[in-house]
Structures are given as structure tokens and as C-alpha cells.
Amino acid sequence: MSLYRVTDALERAPVIAATDRRNWKTALTSEAEVLFHLNLDLLTAKEALTAAKQQDKLVFVHIDLAEGIGKDKTGLAWLAQLGADGIISTRSHLIKAAKELGLCTVQRFFALDSKGLDSIRDTMETCHPDLAEIMPGVIPKVVARFVGTGVPVIAGGLIETKAEVTAALGQGALAVSTGKSELWSL
């Protein structure tokens, strides 16, 4: 999957529909062009990914939370074969393995304290994810700190209002991910 194709989609529709199986059909019909599936499972993966492709959506699977799918190169290859465009993970070894398979990668980071912020930068420099999701995304100064690193930033977590979407984008985030379906059409 081409990072250009993903960033192009996010520039057109910068709100990512981040959801689980319960709201998957709503996400498929939303204006969001990029979807984060937060709990795909082995039994419904093919159906969910096929439905997304029929709606011309780009789909990233949160591999850390996927059920019944191996957290290894074989599991990643299987997802790629089914049509996943990329993965989301907090684990650097999975980001590296997915990149080797041609999947686009989103590394998810949790900004907990100033020491953690240094660790995020170090990991970005050594792992080279395609995109970095900084959580929680409602702290504009944290988002701003990582804009300009060469890795496009997605603000995620606790994004619940249009003002929070605007604030994150205003600090330079390429996109925001949110589970609030009423924001998916912004």
C-alpha cells in the first residue's frame, strides 16, 4: 500500500472512523475514507475487509487487538492477502514486519509523561512507521511536538468534539481518529 494513497485520502477526509464490529457498517457508509478496525477477528475478517473494499475504503487493522489472528509475520501476510491496507500496532517488531510485507503502518504511541515523549521520538527514529498515532489526541502541544519529524501524525484518543478535531488539525496533525460516528463526516 502506498503511503501517498493513504495521505491523499486523509487530506480529503481527515477524520478516520475508528470502530469495532458493532459500528463497522456505519463506518463503511460514512464519509471517512480511512477506517481503523479496532477488533477484527479471524471469523469475520474476510467479510469485513471485502465490504470495505466494495465501499472503496482504506482499512487498517489494529493487530494488537485482533482476535484469533497471529501477532506475527504470517498473521500480517494473511491480512494483506485479504486486502488490509495496513496495520496499527504499539509493537515495533510488528511495524517492521508489516513494512517488509508492503503494508502501510501506523504505530500507536501513548503520551503519558515527558520521559515517554522522548521515548516516542526515539522509537519513531529507529522503527520508521509510515504514520504515528499520538494518544491522547486532545493535547495539542503533544501533537505539535511530533509534527515535522518526517512521520505524519494522527491524533487519536478522547477526540469527542468538532473543536477537538479542529484543534488537533490546527496543530499540524494530518488526521484524527475517533470512535464518535457523528464526527466521521466532518
Phi, psi and omega in degrees: 000134181280129176299326179301318181297321180291311182294326176298315178297320181288332175290326177285319184223088189282003176258123180266130176280107179257116188208178177243192182299326184297322183251015183300316181295324176295318178297321181298328182261002179283172177280351178298134178267340179242132181240138172253114176268114189268353175205053175300149177229162184304322186284332184246002185301310183299314180298315182295316181289322177297316179298321179295318180294325178296333179264007180058042179259149171266133186237129173248131180259128175283095187294328180298330184257356181293142182256128177080002180252128182302137177270058183209181184299325179293317177298320178293318179297321178297316178298318178298318180297326179283346178112008175297140179274335181188182178232162171241135177201155171267351188262119184300321182295328177286325176298313180298315180296319180295319179298321178299331180272359180086010176277146174283146186235140172239115175265127183265128180237143177251117180273099185256325180201177185295326176295319177297325178296321176296321179296322178300311180300316180299316180295319178299321182287331181265328184267329179056056174295158178290322179221151177241128175259117181262126182233141356283146184279001181269011178248088186306324182293331177287317177301313182300328182297332184255354174290136180094006178276352186096350177248117179303140185255134172249130175267127182220160176090121177067014176281111186232352182225161176299323179297322179290323174300310181299319180296315180295315179294324178295335177273000175107002176297140177291323184203172172233148173247138181210148175271356180281103185299332180292346178264350185294344182256012179289000000 
